[in-house]
Structure formats: C-alpha cells, structure tokens
Coordinates of C-alpha atoms and ligand atoms in Angstrom, one line a residue:
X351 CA 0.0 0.0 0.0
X352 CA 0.9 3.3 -1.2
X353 CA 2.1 6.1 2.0
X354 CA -1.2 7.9 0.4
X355 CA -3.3 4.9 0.3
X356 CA -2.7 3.9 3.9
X357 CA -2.9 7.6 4.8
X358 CA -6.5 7.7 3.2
X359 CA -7.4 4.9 4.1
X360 CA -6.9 6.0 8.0
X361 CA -8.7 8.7 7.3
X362 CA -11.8 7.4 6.1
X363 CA -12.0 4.7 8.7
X364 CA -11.2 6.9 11.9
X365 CA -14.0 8.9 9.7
X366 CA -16.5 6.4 9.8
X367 CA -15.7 6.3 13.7
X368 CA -16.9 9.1 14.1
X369 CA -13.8 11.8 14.3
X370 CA -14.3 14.4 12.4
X371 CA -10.4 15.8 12.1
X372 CA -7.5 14.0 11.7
X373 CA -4.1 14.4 10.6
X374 CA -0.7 12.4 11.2
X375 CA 2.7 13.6 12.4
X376 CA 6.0 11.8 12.6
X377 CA 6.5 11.5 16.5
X378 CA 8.9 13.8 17.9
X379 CA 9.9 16.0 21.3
X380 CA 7.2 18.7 22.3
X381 CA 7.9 22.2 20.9
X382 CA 5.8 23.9 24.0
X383 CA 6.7 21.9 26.7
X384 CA 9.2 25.1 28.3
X385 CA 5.5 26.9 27.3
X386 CA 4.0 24.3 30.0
X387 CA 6.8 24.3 32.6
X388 CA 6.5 27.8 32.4
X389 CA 2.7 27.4 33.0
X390 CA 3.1 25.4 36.1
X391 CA 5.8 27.6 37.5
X392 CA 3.3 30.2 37.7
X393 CA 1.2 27.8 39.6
X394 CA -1.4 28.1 36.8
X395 CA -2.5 24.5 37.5
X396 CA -3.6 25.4 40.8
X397 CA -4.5 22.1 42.9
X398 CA -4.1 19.4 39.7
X399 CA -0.7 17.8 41.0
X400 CA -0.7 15.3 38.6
X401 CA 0.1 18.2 35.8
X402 CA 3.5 18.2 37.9
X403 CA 4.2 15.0 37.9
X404 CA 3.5 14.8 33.8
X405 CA 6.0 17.2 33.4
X406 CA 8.9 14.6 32.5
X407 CA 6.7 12.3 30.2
X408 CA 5.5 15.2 28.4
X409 CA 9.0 16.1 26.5
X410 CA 8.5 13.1 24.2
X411 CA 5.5 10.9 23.4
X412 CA 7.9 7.9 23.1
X413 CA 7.9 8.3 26.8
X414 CA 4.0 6.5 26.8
X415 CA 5.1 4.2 23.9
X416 CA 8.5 3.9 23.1
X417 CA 8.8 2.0 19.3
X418 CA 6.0 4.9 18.4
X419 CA 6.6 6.5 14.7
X420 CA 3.7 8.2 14.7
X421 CA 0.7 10.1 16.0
X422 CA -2.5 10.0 14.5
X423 CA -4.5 13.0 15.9
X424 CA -7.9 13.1 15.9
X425 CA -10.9 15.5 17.1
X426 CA -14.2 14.3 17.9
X427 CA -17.1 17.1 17.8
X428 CA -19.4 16.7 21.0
X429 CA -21.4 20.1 19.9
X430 CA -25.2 19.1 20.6
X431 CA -26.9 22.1 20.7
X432 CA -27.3 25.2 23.6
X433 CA -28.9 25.6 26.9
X434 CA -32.3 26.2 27.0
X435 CA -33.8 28.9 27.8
X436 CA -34.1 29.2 32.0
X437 CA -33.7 31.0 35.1
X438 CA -32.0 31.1 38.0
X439 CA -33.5 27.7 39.4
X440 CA -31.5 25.9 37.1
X441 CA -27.7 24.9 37.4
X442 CA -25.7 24.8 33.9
X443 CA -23.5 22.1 32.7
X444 CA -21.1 22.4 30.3
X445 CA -21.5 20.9 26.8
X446 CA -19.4 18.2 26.7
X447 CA -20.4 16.6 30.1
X448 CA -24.4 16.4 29.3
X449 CA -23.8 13.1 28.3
X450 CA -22.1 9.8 28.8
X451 CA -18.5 10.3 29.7
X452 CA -16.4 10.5 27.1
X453 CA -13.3 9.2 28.0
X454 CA -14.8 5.5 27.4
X455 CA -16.3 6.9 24.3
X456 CA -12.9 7.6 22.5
X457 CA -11.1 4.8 24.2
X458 CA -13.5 2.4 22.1
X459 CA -13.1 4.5 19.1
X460 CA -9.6 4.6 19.3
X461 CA -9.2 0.4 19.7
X462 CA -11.5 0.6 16.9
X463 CA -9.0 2.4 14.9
X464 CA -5.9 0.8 16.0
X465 CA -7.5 -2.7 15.4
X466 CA -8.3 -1.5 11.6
X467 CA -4.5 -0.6 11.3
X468 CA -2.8 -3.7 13.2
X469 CA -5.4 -6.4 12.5
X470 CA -7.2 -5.9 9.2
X471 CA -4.4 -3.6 7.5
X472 CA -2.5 -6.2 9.0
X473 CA 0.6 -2.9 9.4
X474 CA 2.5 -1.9 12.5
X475 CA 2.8 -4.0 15.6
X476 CA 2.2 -1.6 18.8
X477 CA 0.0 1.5 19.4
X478 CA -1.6 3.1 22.3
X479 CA -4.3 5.5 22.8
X480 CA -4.4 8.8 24.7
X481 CA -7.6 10.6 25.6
X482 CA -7.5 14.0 27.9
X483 CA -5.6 12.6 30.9
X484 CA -2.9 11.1 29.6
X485 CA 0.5 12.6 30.1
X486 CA 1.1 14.4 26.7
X487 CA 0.0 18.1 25.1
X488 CA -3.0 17.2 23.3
X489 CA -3.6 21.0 21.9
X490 CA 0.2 21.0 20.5
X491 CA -0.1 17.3 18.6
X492 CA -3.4 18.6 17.2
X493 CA -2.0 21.9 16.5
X494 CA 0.8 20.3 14.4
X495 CA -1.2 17.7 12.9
X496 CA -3.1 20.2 10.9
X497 CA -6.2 20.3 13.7
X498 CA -6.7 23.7 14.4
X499 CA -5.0 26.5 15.9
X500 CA -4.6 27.9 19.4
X501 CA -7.4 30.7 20.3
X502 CA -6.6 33.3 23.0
X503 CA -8.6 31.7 25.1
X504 CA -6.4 28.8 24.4
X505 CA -8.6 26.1 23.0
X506 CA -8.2 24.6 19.9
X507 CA -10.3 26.2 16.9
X508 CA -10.7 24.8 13.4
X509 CA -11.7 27.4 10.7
X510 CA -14.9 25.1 9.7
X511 CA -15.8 23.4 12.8
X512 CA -15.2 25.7 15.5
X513 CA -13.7 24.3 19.2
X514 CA -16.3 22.3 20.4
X515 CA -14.4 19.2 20.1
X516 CA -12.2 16.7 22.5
X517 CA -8.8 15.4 21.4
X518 CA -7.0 12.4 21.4
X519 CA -4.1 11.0 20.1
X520 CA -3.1 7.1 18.7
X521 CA 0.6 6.5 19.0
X522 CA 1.9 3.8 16.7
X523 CA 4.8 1.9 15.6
X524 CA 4.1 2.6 11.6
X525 CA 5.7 5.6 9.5
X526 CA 2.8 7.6 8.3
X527 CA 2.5 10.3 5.7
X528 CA 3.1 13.8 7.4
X529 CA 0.4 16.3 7.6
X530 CA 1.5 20.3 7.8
X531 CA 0.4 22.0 11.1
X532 CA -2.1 24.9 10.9
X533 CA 0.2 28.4 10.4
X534 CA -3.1 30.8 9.7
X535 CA -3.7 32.1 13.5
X536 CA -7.5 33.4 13.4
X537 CA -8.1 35.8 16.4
X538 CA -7.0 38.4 15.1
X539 CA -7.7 41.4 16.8
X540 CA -10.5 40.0 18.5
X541 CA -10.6 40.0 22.1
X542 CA -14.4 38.6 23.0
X543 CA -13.6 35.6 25.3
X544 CA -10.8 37.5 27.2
X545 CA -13.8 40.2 27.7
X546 CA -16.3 38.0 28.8
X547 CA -14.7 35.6 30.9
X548 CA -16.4 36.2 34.1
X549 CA -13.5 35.4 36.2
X550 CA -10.4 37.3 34.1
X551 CA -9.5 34.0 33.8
X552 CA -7.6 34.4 30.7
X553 CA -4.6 36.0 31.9
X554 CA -2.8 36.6 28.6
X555 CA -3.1 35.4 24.8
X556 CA -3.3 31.5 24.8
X557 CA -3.1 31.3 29.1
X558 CA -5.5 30.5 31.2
X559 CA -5.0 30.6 35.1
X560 CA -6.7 27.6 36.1
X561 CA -7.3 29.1 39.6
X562 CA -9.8 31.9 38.4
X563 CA -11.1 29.3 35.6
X564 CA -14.7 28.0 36.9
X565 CA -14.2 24.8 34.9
X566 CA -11.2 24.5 37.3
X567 CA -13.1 25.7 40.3
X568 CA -16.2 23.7 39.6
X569 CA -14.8 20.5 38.5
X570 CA -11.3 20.0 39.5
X571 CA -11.0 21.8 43.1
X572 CA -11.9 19.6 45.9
X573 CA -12.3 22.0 48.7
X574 CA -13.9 25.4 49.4
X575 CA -14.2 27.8 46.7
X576 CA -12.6 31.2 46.9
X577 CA -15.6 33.6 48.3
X578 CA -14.6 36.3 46.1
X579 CA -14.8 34.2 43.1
X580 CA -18.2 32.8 44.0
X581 CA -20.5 35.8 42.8
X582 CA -18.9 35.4 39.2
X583 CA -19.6 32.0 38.6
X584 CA -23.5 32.4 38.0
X585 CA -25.1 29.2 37.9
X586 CA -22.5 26.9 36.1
X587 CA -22.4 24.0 37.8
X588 CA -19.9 21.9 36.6
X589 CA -17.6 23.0 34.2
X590 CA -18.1 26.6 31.5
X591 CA -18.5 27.0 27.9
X592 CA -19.0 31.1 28.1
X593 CA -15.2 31.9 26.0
X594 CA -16.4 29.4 23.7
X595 CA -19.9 30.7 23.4
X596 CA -18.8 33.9 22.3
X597 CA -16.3 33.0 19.8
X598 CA -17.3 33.9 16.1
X599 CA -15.4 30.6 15.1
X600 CA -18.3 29.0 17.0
X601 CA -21.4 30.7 15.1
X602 CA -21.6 27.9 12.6
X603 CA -20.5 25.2 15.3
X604 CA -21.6 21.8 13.0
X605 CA -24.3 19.5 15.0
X606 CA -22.5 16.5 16.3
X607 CA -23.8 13.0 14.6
X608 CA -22.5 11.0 17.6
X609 CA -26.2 9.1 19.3
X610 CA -24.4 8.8 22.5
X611 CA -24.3 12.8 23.1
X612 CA -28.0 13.6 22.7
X613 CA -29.3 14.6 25.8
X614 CA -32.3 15.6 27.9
X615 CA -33.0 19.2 28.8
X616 CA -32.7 18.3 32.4
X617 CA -29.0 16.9 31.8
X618 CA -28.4 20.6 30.3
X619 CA -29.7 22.5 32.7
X620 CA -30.6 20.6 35.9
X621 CA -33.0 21.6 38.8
X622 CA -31.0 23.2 41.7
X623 CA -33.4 22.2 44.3
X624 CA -33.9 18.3 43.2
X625 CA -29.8 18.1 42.7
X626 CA -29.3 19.6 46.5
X627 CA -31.9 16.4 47.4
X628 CA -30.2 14.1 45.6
X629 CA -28.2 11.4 48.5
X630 CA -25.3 9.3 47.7
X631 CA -26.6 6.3 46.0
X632 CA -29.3 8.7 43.7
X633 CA -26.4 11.1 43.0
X634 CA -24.3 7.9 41.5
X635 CA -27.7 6.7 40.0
X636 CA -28.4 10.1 37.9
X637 CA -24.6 10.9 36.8
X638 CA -23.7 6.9 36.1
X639 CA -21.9 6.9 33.4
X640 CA -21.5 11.0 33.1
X641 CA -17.9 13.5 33.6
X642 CA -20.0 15.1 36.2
X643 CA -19.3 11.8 38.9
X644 CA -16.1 13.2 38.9
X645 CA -16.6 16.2 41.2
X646 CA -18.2 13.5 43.7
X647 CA -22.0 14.5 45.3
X648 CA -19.5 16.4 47.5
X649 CA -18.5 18.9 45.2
X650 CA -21.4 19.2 42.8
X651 CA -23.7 20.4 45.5
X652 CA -21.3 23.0 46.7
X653 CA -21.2 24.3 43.6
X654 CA -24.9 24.2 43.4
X655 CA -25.3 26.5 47.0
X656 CA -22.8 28.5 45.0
X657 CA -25.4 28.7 42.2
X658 CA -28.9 28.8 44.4
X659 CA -26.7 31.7 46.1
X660 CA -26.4 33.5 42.9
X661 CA -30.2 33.0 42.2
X662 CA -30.8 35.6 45.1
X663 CA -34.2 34.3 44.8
X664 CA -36.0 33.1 48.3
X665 CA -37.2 30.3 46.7
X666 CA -33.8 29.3 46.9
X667 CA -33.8 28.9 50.6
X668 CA -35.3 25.4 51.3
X669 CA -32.8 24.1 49.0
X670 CA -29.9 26.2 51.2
X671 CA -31.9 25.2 54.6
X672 CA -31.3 22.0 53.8
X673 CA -27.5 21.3 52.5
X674 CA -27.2 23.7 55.6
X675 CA -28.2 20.3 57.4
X676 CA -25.8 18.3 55.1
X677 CA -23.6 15.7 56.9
X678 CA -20.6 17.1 54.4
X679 CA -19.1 20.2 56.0
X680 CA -17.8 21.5 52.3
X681 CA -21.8 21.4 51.4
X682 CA -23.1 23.2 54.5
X683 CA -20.5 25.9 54.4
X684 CA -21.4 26.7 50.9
X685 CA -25.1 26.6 51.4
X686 CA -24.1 29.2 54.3
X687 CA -22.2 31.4 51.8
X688 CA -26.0 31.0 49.6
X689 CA -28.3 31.6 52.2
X690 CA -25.9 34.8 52.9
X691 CA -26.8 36.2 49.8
X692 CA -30.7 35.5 49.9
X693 CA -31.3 38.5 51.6
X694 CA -34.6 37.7 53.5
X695 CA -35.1 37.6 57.6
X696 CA -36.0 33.5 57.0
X697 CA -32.6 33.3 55.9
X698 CA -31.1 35.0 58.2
X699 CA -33.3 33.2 61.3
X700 CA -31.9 29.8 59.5
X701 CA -28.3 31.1 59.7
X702 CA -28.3 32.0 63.3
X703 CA -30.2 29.3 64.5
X704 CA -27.3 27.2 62.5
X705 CA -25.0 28.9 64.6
X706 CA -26.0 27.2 68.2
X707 CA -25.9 23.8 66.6
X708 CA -22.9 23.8 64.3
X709 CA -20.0 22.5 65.3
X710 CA -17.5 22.4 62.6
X711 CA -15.1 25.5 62.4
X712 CA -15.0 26.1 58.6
X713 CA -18.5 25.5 58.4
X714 CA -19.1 28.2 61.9
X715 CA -16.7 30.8 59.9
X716 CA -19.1 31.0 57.4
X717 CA -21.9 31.1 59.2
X718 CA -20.5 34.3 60.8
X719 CA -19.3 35.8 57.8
X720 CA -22.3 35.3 56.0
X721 CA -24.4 36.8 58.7
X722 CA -22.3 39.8 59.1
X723 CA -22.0 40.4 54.7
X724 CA -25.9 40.2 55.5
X725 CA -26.4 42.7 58.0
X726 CA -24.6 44.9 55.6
X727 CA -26.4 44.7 53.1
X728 CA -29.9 44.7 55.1
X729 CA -29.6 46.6 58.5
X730 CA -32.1 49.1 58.1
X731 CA -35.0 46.4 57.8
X732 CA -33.2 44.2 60.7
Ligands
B12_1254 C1 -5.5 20.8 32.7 C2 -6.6 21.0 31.7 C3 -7.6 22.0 31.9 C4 -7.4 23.1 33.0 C5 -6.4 24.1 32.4 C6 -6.8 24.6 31.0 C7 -5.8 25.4 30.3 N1 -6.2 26.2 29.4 O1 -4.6 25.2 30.5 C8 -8.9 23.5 33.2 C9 -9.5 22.7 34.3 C10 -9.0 25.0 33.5 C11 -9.5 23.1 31.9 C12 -10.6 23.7 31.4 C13 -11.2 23.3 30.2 N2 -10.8 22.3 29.4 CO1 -9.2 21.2 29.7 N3 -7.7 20.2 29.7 C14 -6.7 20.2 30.5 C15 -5.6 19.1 30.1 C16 -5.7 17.9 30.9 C17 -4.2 19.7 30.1 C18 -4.0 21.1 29.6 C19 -2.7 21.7 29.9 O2 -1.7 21.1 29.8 N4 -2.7 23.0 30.2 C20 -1.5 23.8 30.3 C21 -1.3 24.7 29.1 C22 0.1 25.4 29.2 O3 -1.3 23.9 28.0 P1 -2.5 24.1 26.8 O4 -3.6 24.8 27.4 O5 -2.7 22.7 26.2 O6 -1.7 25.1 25.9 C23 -0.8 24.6 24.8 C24 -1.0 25.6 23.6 O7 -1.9 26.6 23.9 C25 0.4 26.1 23.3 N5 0.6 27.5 23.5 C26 0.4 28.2 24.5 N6 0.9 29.5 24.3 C27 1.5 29.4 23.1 C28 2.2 30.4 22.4 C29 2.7 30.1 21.2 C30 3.5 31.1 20.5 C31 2.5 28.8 20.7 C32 3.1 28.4 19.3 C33 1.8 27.8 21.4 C34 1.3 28.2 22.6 O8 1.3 25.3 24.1 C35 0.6 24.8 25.3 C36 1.3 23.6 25.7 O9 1.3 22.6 24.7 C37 -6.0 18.9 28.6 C38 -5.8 17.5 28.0 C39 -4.3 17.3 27.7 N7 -3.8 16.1 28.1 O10 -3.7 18.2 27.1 C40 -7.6 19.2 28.6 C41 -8.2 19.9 27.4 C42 -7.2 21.0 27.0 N8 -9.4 20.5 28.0 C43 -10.4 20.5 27.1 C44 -11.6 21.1 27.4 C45 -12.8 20.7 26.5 C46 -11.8 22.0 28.4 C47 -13.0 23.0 28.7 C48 -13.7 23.5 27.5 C49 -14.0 22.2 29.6 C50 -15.2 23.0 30.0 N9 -16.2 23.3 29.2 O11 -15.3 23.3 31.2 C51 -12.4 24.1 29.6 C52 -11.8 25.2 28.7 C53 -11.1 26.3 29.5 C54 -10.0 27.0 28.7 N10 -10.3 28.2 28.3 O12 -9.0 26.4 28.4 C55 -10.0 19.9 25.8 C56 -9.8 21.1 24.8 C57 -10.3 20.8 23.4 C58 -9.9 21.9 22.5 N11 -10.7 22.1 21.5 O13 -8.9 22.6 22.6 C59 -8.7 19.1 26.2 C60 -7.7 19.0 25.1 C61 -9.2 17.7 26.7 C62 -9.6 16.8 25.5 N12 -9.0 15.7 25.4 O14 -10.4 17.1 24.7 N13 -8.7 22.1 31.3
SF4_1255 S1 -14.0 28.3 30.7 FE1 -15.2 30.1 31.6 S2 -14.0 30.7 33.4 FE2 -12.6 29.4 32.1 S3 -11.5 30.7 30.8 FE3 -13.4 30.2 29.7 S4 -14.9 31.8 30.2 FE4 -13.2 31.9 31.7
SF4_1256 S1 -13.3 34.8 20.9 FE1 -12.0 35.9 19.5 S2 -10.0 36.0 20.5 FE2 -11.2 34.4 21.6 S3 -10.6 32.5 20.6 FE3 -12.4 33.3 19.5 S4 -11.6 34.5 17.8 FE4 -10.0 34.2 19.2

C-alpha cells in the first residue's frame, strides 16, 4: 500500500468512527513543553498535581510508547446544541459533560482504529491510545497535525468546525505520511472571550489561570471555593463553555452526529433544588456513566449552594436550609455562603439558628461571615 493509500485509508475509517479531524505527524519531542513548565511555575494549575508529575513524560511521546513512529491526531465534535432557555433555578452544565463520559467513548473508538491498522491492515505491531488525561500536550499534537489552531482563550479552533471538540491522540509503531500543522492564526484582533470571561481567567493570549477558571473551580477543586470568586460564577455548575460561546469561530459550530451525546434538557440545565436532594446512591444513579461523577455529590452540591446563592431568589432557601443540614461540611459551608446572599429575615433566622448547633469550624466561619455580609447589606430592615 501506497504512503497515500494507507494515509486515506486512516482517514476514512477513523471517519466512519466518528472523528471528524485527523491528521498524522511523525513523533517527535514537544515544541511547547518550556510553554508548560513555564505554565506550572506560575502555579497556573492550581491544585491538579498530577500536571506536575507529567511534566517529564510530556518532553517526548515515546515516553507513553517507546517504538511509536507516529501520532495519528484526531478530534471528535461533542457540539449538541445550547442551553435552553431558563432561570435562575437551574444549574448549567457544560457541553461536553451532558452526556455519557467520554473518556470511554474515545477509548473504544480509538481500539477501533488501531484494530483497523494492526489487524485488518494487518501494518504496524504496537499502538496506544491517549484521551485528555494522559501525560502528553494534546492541543500542541493537534496543532501540528493540521487540527486547528490555538485561540486566546487557548482552546483549539478549526476554521470550519469551530472548538467544540475533544482530542485524542493514537501513538503507533508505523511511518505515516506527514500532515502540515495549521500556520493561519484566526483571532486576530479579537478580544471577545478575554472580555467575557467572568472570572479574568484568561490572563494573557493562549493562558488561562486555572485558579480563576470556573471549569477549574467547579470541576477540579476539591475544597472550598474562593468567596470572592463565587459571585462570578452564576449558575454553572460543573464545568463553562462562556469563551467558547462567544467565539465567532463557533457561530456555525456543525451538529454532532455521535447518538451517544443527545441529551435531555434536564442533563443541560438541571433543577437546583432536586440536585441539592439528591443522596449518595441517587447522585451515582443520575450521573452513572457521566464526567460530572467526577466532582463527587460532595463537590457538585457546593457548587450548586454556590449557584442557588447567585439566584438571590427566596425560593432558593429550602434548598440552602437544607445542604445547611448536610452531613458534608464542604456542602453546609457553601449553602451558608447561599443563604448569605438570599437577603430575606427567614434566611437570616436559618443562619443563626445554625449557629448554636454547628460545630465544625470552617463551616461556623461562614456562618458568621455570611451573617455579618448580611447585615450589611440589610440593617435598616433588621
Ligand atoms: C488541565 C486541563 C484543563 C485546565 C487548564 C486549562 C488550560 N487552558 O490550560 C482546566 C481545568 C481549567 C481546563 C478547562 C477546560 N478544558 Co481542559 N484540559 C486540561 C488538560 C488535561 C491539560 C491542559 C494543559 O496542559 N494546560 C497547560 C497549558 C500550558 O497547555 P495548553 O492549554 O494545552 O496550551 C498549549 C497551547 O496553547 C500552546 N501554547 C500556549 N501558548 C502558546 C504560544 C505560542 C506562540 C505557541 C506556538 C503555542 C502556545 O502550548 C501549550 C502547551 O502545549 C487537557 C488535556 C491534555 N492532556 O492536554 C484538557 C483539554 C485542554 N481541555 C479541554 C476542554 C474541552 C476544556 C473545557 C472547554 C471544559 C469545560 N467546558 O469546562 C475548559 C476550557 C477552558 C479553557 N479556556 O482552556 C479539551 C480542549 C479541546 C480543544 N478544542 O482545545 C482538552 C484537550 C481535553 C480533550 N482531550 O479534549 N482544562
Ligand atoms: S471556561 Fe469560563 S472561566 Fe474558564 S476561561 Fe473560559 S470563560 Fe473563563
Ligand atoms: S473569541 Fe475571538 S479572541 Fe477568543 S478565541 Fe475566538 S476568535 Fe480568538
């Protein structure tokens, strides 16, 4: 078989999988990898140690496999639509966690692929495949593999498809026709998702400080969230689309054709009330199988005080009355936080009565502060 052939003939078949980009580069060291050092001297990464400890494997993808000739990388659109239309009841979750998770997605995909090249092409003997967490620089591969190109807000962008994709990455031990990266860079002189990133997250072109980023502080944080942050963060729940959202590369975002993505309304923009009911075992019921397990119950109900918080609205308050009574502390101090801005007298009754019964520091620190941001706000009426 021809270089071209085979190339093509990759092509179609991680096609018909499903991936909508693809390209193929020769394996070599990382050209960005003083780019992430530098990153994580900064202490961009915030709490994700592992992004540390992947500093060493990411110089070289032969550090995951080490006969590997070449990457295949590949982009799989998970675009299904926007949120609905909704108020302040309802929590937001990002696009691509509406769904099932799609780490197992691509895994299968990518075995798919590789079994095509090693079994039925019968070429190549080894190959491995990378999706999101493993140790190598997805956005740079891509990048170089003819993908896209780096937005200032730092995700990947392809002229026709927009950034609503995921990456991932086969390694194998064939020599593949090379594909050029992507030298047109798109921005421009547009600045919209550095202006309307809630948090100023975007720190410069291309970096993002994963501290101020409420994907970061919603998904990957396991403890409590900055207070000054949590006014900014609206009602996304788990994870944010809103630099994507209002990138023009995005306005003619294709529809993803993958079945496994469609999802309800109430996977797109939850209740906040029923989520704060939800126990253990009917948390792991509702998110089986979805990203969003991966904040724990723990961590997606602070962030839903956070939200109900935000609402302002009173009818938040039997939701916040009750993770108030939560057996987690990290819930209760958030609901705390919540109930503190729900500026009624029933919230601040529920609060003080809290007070005499709570015995957890953390938890009795916010009770206080959110009593006394309370009084500021509403003294005359107290
Ligand atoms: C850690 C991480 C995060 C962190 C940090 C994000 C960040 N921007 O650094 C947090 C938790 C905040 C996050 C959030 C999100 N993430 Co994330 N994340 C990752 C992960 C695991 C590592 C990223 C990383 O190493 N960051 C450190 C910086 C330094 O690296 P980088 O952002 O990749 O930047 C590279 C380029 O921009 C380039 N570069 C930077 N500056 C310059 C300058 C020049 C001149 C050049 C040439 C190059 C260059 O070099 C850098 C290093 O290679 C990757 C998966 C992976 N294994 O790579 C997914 C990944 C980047 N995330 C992804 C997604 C989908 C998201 C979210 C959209 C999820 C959401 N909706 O909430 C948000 C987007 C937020 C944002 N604006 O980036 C996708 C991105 C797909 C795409 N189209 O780009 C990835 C690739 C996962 C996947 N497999 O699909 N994420
Ligand atoms: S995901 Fe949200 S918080 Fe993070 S950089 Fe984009 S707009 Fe800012
Ligand atoms: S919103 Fe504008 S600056 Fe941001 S990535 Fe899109 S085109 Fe680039």
């Amino acid at each position: 078989m021809s270089p071209k052939a085979l190339k093509d003939a990759i092509r179609q078949k991680a096609g018909e999988l499903g991936f909508e980009l693809v390209g193929m580069v020769p394996v070599q060291p990382s050209k960005t990898h003083e780019i992430y050092k530098a990153w994580l001297e900064k202490g961009y990464a915030g709490e994700m140690a592992y992004l540390e400890r992947h500093l060493p494997l990411k110089q070289d993808p032969r550090n995951l496999l080490p006969e590997a000739l070449s990457l295949v990388a590949l982009a799989f659109n998970y675009y299904t639509g926007d949120h609905p239309e909704s108020d302040g009841s309802k929590g937001k979750i990002s696009r691509y966690a509406w769904s099932e998770d799609y780490h197992q997605i691509m895994h299968e995909r990518l075995k798919q692929l590789s079994d095509f090249i090693l079994v039925e092409l019968g070429l190549g003997t080894k190959s491995r495949g990378l999706v999101d967490s493993g140790p190598i620089l997805e956005r740079e591969y891509a990048w170089r593999a003819g993908l896209g190109w780096f937005g200032k807000h730092s995700n990947l962008i392809h002229w026709k498809k927009g950034s609503w994709f995921f990456l991932t990455e086969l390694l194998i031990d064939l020599p593949l026709e090379a594909d050029q990266p992507f030298t047109r860079v798109d921005c421009g002189t547009c600045t919209r998702c550095i202006e309307a990133c809630p948090t100023e997250a975007i720190v410069a072109d291309r970096e993002v400080d994963s501290r101020l980023c409420i994907s970061y502080l919603t998904i990957e944080l396991k403890g409590s969230i900055p207070r000054n942050l949590r006014p900014k963060m609206g009602n996304w729940i788990f994870g944010c689309d809103i630099c994507q959202e209002v990138c023009p590369w995005n306005g003619k975002a294709p529809l993803s054709m993958e079945k496994g993505f469609a999802a309800e309304d109430s996977a797109r923009t939850p209740d906040l009330g029923k989520l704060m009911e939800l126990n253990q075992s009917e948390f792991r019921k509702r998110f089986k199988n979805s990203p969003v397990l991966r904040t724990k119950r723990r961590g997606l109900l602070r962030n839903v005080a956070i939200a109900l918080g935000n609402w302002g609205n009173p009818q938040a308050i039997p939701a916040l009355e009750q993770g108030l009574l939560d057996q987690e502390p990290l819930i209760r101090s958030h609901s705390a936080w919540g109930l503190g801005q729900v500026a009624t007298n029933k919230a601040y009754d529920i609060l003080e009565n809290a007070l005499t019964s709570e015995e957890d520091p953390q938890v009795l620190e916010e009770i206080r502060e959110a009593l006394s941001a309370f009084k500021e706000k509403t003294d005359p009426i107290l």
